[in-house]
Short mmCIF file of C-alpha atoms in Angstrom, two decimals:
data_model
loop_
_atom_site.label_atom_id
_atom_site.label_comp_id
_atom_site.label_asym_id
_atom_site.label_seq_id
_atom_site.Cartn_x
_atom_site.Cartn_y
_atom_site.Cartn_z
CA MET A 1 100.61 106.40 85.62
CA THR A 2 99.57 104.14 88.61
CA GLU A 3 101.70 104.52 91.75
CA HIS A 4 103.95 101.47 92.37
CA ARG A 5 102.97 99.72 95.46
CA PRO A 6 105.79 97.54 96.58
CA TRP A 7 103.50 95.19 98.32
CA HIS A 8 101.81 94.03 95.06
CA GLY A 9 102.69 90.71 93.47
CA VAL A 10 104.61 87.72 94.80
CA LEU A 11 106.61 88.70 97.83
CA VAL A 12 108.47 85.89 99.38
CA ALA A 13 108.72 85.66 103.15
CA THR A 14 112.40 84.50 102.93
CA ALA A 15 113.80 81.60 104.78
CA LEU A 16 117.18 82.57 106.29
CA PRO A 17 120.19 80.31 105.28
CA LEU A 18 122.16 79.27 108.39
CA ASN A 19 125.42 77.65 108.54
CA ASP A 20 125.99 74.41 110.54
CA ASP A 21 126.99 76.44 113.57
CA LEU A 22 123.75 78.32 113.15
CA SER A 23 125.41 81.64 112.21
CA VAL A 24 123.68 83.53 109.32
CA ASN A 25 125.08 82.95 105.87
CA TYR A 26 124.57 86.44 104.36
CA ASP A 27 126.11 85.57 101.05
CA ARG A 28 123.84 82.67 100.57
CA TYR A 29 120.81 84.89 101.60
CA ALA A 30 121.87 87.52 98.99
CA GLU A 31 122.07 84.86 96.31
CA HIS A 32 118.70 83.47 97.40
CA CYS A 33 116.99 86.90 97.09
CA ALA A 34 118.39 87.45 93.71
CA TRP A 35 117.46 83.90 92.63
CA LEU A 36 113.88 84.47 93.65
CA VAL A 37 113.60 87.65 91.52
CA GLU A 38 115.23 85.89 88.59
CA ASN A 39 112.62 83.28 88.79
CA GLY A 40 109.71 85.69 88.59
CA CYS A 41 109.03 86.81 92.18
CA ASP A 42 108.36 90.47 92.66
CA GLY A 43 110.27 91.02 96.03
CA VAL A 44 111.09 89.62 99.42
CA VAL A 45 109.90 90.02 103.06
CA PRO A 46 112.83 89.48 105.29
CA ASN A 47 112.56 89.24 109.06
CA GLY A 48 109.17 87.51 109.12
CA SER A 49 108.42 84.31 111.13
CA LEU A 50 109.79 82.28 108.28
CA GLY A 51 113.05 84.34 108.57
CA GLU A 52 113.16 83.40 112.32
CA TYR A 53 113.39 86.99 113.25
CA GLN A 54 112.64 86.25 116.81
CA VAL A 55 115.88 84.47 117.37
CA LEU A 56 118.02 87.03 115.55
CA THR A 57 120.21 89.60 117.27
CA PRO A 58 119.54 93.16 116.55
CA GLU A 59 122.73 93.27 114.55
CA GLU A 60 121.72 90.19 112.47
CA ARG A 61 118.35 91.49 112.01
CA ALA A 62 119.57 94.84 110.59
CA ARG A 63 122.09 93.19 108.39
CA VAL A 64 119.53 90.80 106.86
CA VAL A 65 117.56 93.84 105.69
CA GLU A 66 120.67 95.53 104.31
CA THR A 67 121.70 92.33 102.43
CA ALA A 68 118.32 91.95 100.67
CA VAL A 69 118.39 95.61 99.64
CA ALA A 70 121.94 95.31 98.28
CA ALA A 71 121.00 92.08 96.42
CA ILE A 72 117.70 93.31 94.82
CA GLY A 73 117.02 96.96 95.52
CA GLY A 74 115.08 98.55 98.29
CA GLU A 75 111.78 98.82 96.20
CA ARG A 76 111.51 94.96 96.27
CA VAL A 77 112.17 94.62 100.09
CA MET A 78 109.42 94.84 102.59
CA PRO A 79 110.84 93.84 105.99
CA GLY A 80 108.82 92.67 108.96
CA VAL A 81 109.28 95.01 111.83
CA ALA A 82 107.37 93.17 114.55
CA ALA A 83 108.55 93.70 118.05
CA TYR A 84 107.12 93.65 121.69
CA GLY A 85 107.09 97.44 121.81
CA SER A 86 105.76 100.12 119.55
CA ALA A 87 108.91 102.14 119.87
CA GLU A 88 111.08 99.17 118.93
CA SER A 89 108.86 98.44 115.92
CA ARG A 90 109.03 102.09 114.81
CA ARG A 91 112.89 101.92 115.04
CA TRP A 92 112.94 98.78 112.82
CA ALA A 93 110.69 100.67 110.43
CA GLU A 94 113.02 103.62 110.38
CA GLN A 95 116.03 101.25 110.00
CA ALA A 96 114.23 99.73 106.89
CA GLY A 97 113.66 103.29 105.42
CA GLU A 98 117.33 104.13 106.03
CA ALA A 99 118.37 100.97 104.18
CA GLY A 100 116.22 102.07 101.18
CA CYS A 101 113.04 100.05 101.62
CA ARG A 102 109.73 101.53 100.56
CA ALA A 103 107.24 99.68 102.83
CA VAL A 104 107.16 97.52 106.00
CA MET A 105 105.02 94.74 107.30
CA LEU A 106 103.84 94.89 111.00
CA LEU A 107 102.10 92.55 113.36
CA PRO A 108 99.87 93.87 116.12
CA PRO A 109 101.41 94.10 119.64
CA ASN A 110 102.40 90.44 120.36
CA ALA A 111 103.56 90.38 123.98
CA TYR A 112 100.12 90.24 125.30
CA ARG A 113 96.61 90.18 124.00
CA ALA A 114 96.10 93.78 123.08
CA ASP A 115 92.87 95.61 123.03
CA GLU A 116 91.70 97.79 120.18
CA ARG A 117 93.06 101.06 121.60
CA SER A 118 96.50 99.40 121.98
CA VAL A 119 96.41 98.11 118.44
CA LEU A 120 95.40 101.55 117.03
CA ALA A 121 98.22 103.30 119.04
CA HIS A 122 100.77 100.62 117.88
CA TYR A 123 100.00 100.99 114.21
CA ALA A 124 99.87 104.85 114.53
CA GLU A 125 103.30 104.87 116.15
CA VAL A 126 104.94 102.80 113.40
CA ALA A 127 103.25 104.80 110.60
CA ARG A 128 105.01 107.85 112.00
CA SER A 129 108.19 106.44 110.50
CA GLY A 130 106.92 107.71 107.17
CA LEU A 131 106.91 104.26 105.37
CA PRO A 132 103.64 102.69 104.21
CA VAL A 133 102.64 99.87 106.49
CA VAL A 134 101.15 96.55 105.67
CA ALA A 135 99.36 95.00 108.62
CA TYR A 136 99.87 91.34 109.41
CA ASN A 137 96.84 89.57 110.73
CA ASN A 138 97.83 86.37 112.46
CA PRO A 139 95.27 85.78 115.25
CA ILE A 140 96.39 82.16 115.49
CA ASP A 141 100.02 83.15 116.79
CA THR A 142 99.44 86.58 118.23
CA LYS A 143 95.97 86.23 119.80
CA VAL A 144 95.17 89.62 118.51
CA ASP A 145 92.62 89.49 115.63
CA LEU A 146 92.60 92.39 113.16
CA VAL A 147 88.94 91.89 112.16
CA PRO A 148 87.61 93.77 108.98
CA GLU A 149 86.11 96.43 111.11
CA LEU A 150 89.39 97.18 113.00
CA LEU A 151 91.29 96.95 109.63
CA ALA A 152 88.95 99.49 108.10
CA ARG A 153 89.49 101.82 110.99
CA LEU A 154 93.26 101.59 110.76
CA HIS A 155 93.24 102.23 107.08
CA GLY A 156 90.78 105.15 107.52
CA GLU A 157 93.06 106.79 109.91
CA GLY A 158 95.93 106.48 107.54
CA HIS A 159 98.01 103.89 109.63
CA ILE A 160 97.95 100.97 107.01
CA GLN A 161 97.92 100.59 103.28
CA GLY A 162 97.39 96.83 103.03
CA VAL A 163 96.97 93.62 105.08
CA LYS A 164 98.46 90.28 104.93
CA GLU A 165 95.48 88.04 105.86
CA PHE A 166 96.45 84.83 107.65
CA SER A 167 93.32 84.04 109.53
CA GLY A 168 92.30 81.39 106.96
CA ASP A 169 88.80 82.85 106.84
CA VAL A 170 88.45 83.70 103.21
CA ARG A 171 85.10 85.27 103.78
CA ARG A 172 86.81 88.17 105.35
CA ALA A 173 88.11 89.27 101.87
CA TYR A 174 84.62 90.37 100.84
CA ARG A 175 83.90 92.15 104.13
CA ILE A 176 87.27 94.03 103.95
CA ALA A 177 86.46 95.06 100.36
CA GLU A 178 83.09 96.42 101.49
CA LEU A 179 84.39 98.31 104.56
CA ALA A 180 87.69 99.59 103.11
CA PRO A 181 87.75 99.23 99.36
CA GLU A 182 91.10 101.03 99.01
CA LEU A 183 92.91 98.61 101.39
CA ASP A 184 94.93 96.09 99.62
CA LEU A 185 94.32 92.46 100.54
CA LEU A 186 97.47 90.25 100.47
CA ILE A 187 97.24 86.47 100.58
CA GLY A 188 98.92 85.53 103.94
CA ALA A 189 98.68 81.64 103.88
CA ASP A 190 99.82 79.61 100.99
CA ASP A 191 96.95 77.16 101.31
CA VAL A 192 94.09 79.63 100.69
CA LEU A 193 95.93 81.34 97.79
CA LEU A 194 93.35 80.53 95.06
CA GLU A 195 90.45 81.51 97.17
CA LEU A 196 91.91 84.86 98.16
CA ALA A 197 93.25 85.56 94.66
CA VAL A 198 89.80 85.01 93.17
CA ALA A 199 88.37 87.42 95.88
CA GLY A 200 90.56 90.22 94.70
CA ALA A 201 94.01 89.91 96.42
CA LYS A 202 96.60 92.32 95.14
CA GLY A 203 99.68 90.45 96.38
CA TRP A 204 100.89 87.17 98.11
CA VAL A 205 103.39 87.04 101.12
CA ALA A 206 104.45 83.69 100.25
CA GLY A 207 106.23 80.80 101.86
CA TYR A 208 106.66 78.01 99.30
CA PRO A 209 108.25 79.98 96.49
CA ASN A 210 111.40 79.71 98.64
CA ALA A 211 111.56 76.19 97.07
CA LEU A 212 109.39 76.33 93.98
CA PRO A 213 109.33 79.88 92.78
CA ARG A 214 108.39 79.37 89.05
CA ALA A 215 105.39 77.09 89.66
CA SER A 216 104.23 79.36 92.45
CA VAL A 217 104.41 82.49 90.40
CA GLU A 218 102.52 80.85 87.56
CA LEU A 219 99.87 79.74 90.04
CA TYR A 220 99.44 83.11 91.49
CA HIS A 221 99.13 84.97 88.15
CA ALA A 222 96.60 82.35 86.77
CA ALA A 223 94.66 82.74 90.02
CA VAL A 224 94.44 86.54 89.95
CA ASP A 225 93.73 86.54 86.33
CA GLY A 226 90.77 84.23 86.86
CA ASP A 227 92.38 81.47 84.58
CA LEU A 228 91.02 78.65 86.58
CA ASP A 229 91.84 76.16 83.79
CA THR A 230 95.36 76.82 84.62
CA ALA A 231 95.29 77.64 88.38
CA LEU A 232 93.00 74.84 89.70
CA PRO A 233 95.08 71.77 88.57
CA LEU A 234 98.32 73.52 89.60
CA TYR A 235 96.78 74.40 92.99
CA ARG A 236 95.80 70.72 93.53
CA GLN A 237 99.29 69.58 92.63
CA LEU A 238 100.94 72.05 94.95
CA HIS A 239 98.52 72.01 97.91
CA PRO A 240 100.20 68.99 99.70
CA LEU A 241 103.09 71.46 100.12
CA LEU A 242 101.27 74.77 100.48
CA ARG A 243 99.38 73.58 103.49
CA TRP A 244 102.57 73.29 105.42
CA ASP A 245 102.67 77.02 105.39
CA SER A 246 99.69 76.99 108.03
CA GLN A 247 101.43 74.30 110.29
CA VAL A 248 103.55 74.88 113.44
CA GLU A 249 106.52 73.36 111.55
CA PHE A 250 106.26 75.61 108.46
CA VAL A 251 109.85 76.82 108.71
CA GLN A 252 111.27 73.31 109.00
CA ALA A 253 109.10 72.02 106.23
CA ILE A 254 109.98 74.78 103.73
CA LYS A 255 113.69 74.60 104.43
CA LEU A 256 113.59 70.81 103.97
CA SER A 257 111.93 71.35 100.50
CA MET A 258 114.56 73.88 99.67
CA ASP A 259 117.21 71.27 100.46
CA ILE A 260 115.49 68.69 98.30
CA VAL A 261 115.24 70.87 95.25
CA GLY A 262 118.87 71.84 95.51
CA ARG A 263 118.69 75.11 97.36
CA HIS A 264 120.10 75.76 100.80
CA GLY A 265 117.48 75.32 103.46
CA GLY A 266 119.55 74.15 106.19
CA PRO A 267 118.91 73.99 110.00
CA CYS A 268 116.68 76.23 112.25
CA ARG A 269 117.78 77.98 115.36
CA PRO A 270 116.28 76.65 118.69
CA PRO A 271 113.72 76.35 120.01
CA ARG A 272 112.47 75.08 116.61
CA ALA A 273 113.19 71.30 116.66
CA THR A 274 113.73 69.14 113.57
CA LEU A 275 110.72 67.53 111.93
CA LEU A 276 109.49 64.22 113.23
CA PRO A 277 110.14 61.25 110.98
CA GLY A 278 106.53 61.11 109.70
CA GLN A 279 106.57 64.79 108.99
CA GLU A 280 109.87 64.74 107.22
CA ALA A 281 108.61 61.74 105.12
CA ALA A 282 105.52 63.72 104.15
CA VAL A 283 107.31 66.77 103.08
CA ARG A 284 109.98 64.79 101.25
CA ALA A 285 107.32 62.79 99.34
CA ALA A 286 105.31 65.84 98.45
CA THR A 287 108.35 67.76 97.30
CA GLU A 288 109.84 64.86 95.26
CA LYS A 289 106.39 64.46 93.57
CA ALA A 290 106.43 68.19 92.68
CA VAL A 291 109.98 67.75 91.22
CA ALA A 292 108.84 64.82 89.24
CA ALA A 293 105.92 66.74 87.81
CA GLY A 294 108.28 69.51 86.60
CA LEU A 295 107.20 72.07 89.12
CA ALA A 296 110.70 72.74 90.51
#
């Protein structure tokens, strides 16, 4: 029997429903997690950037994890545990374990441009929590690039079991497979889903399933199965939305799409501003086109 790896499949980096006063609506969040699983998603990743973790209080951040676990079970919840310091990230990993989670996702140190020794020490510290760690490579935002050679070293030393690859460089998939064949590659950006799925990805930490779960899950499975007759037309249809996942305004865009399809996206906390009129019009048009095509 193959060991279950909770980071396999479609894991939705969940948007966090906020009330008009910008307080967290935990009941809506619990319902959203359950709805995603009901619509074919394998789990959720709370407290990622899409979940606005940077502007949550520690109490809110802990309760978000507990809410997700209560809604769908800890084996389906892989929280983000990013923090400025390694000790804080380890505490968040321990909190996730105490809540019942089976894995966590971790950015490299993001308070400064860390060197390789700092990155290694950071992942080693969080791995001491005892939970499997999935690295998150986002050199665009963190200014720290987990290149394939560094990922292979992190994996070889037992600090990580997978990587969410957000660099956008799909060539890295093949280099990672050469250097660390047992390290699981996860699709990290929605708009390179097909390319990384074909390259052997084991999962997708996904944004747009928040609004369009069924079509997104169908796309993922067709892509990893190599069914390009199904995947390619669907990818082309969804790509005008999927590419927003790699834009600065990805949280606002995905929340707007959620509102349009009848979910609760709602506002974002400052300093995120509302979309500009042209941006809103583009997201709205692409979402309505997807709805009209039966993808919602």
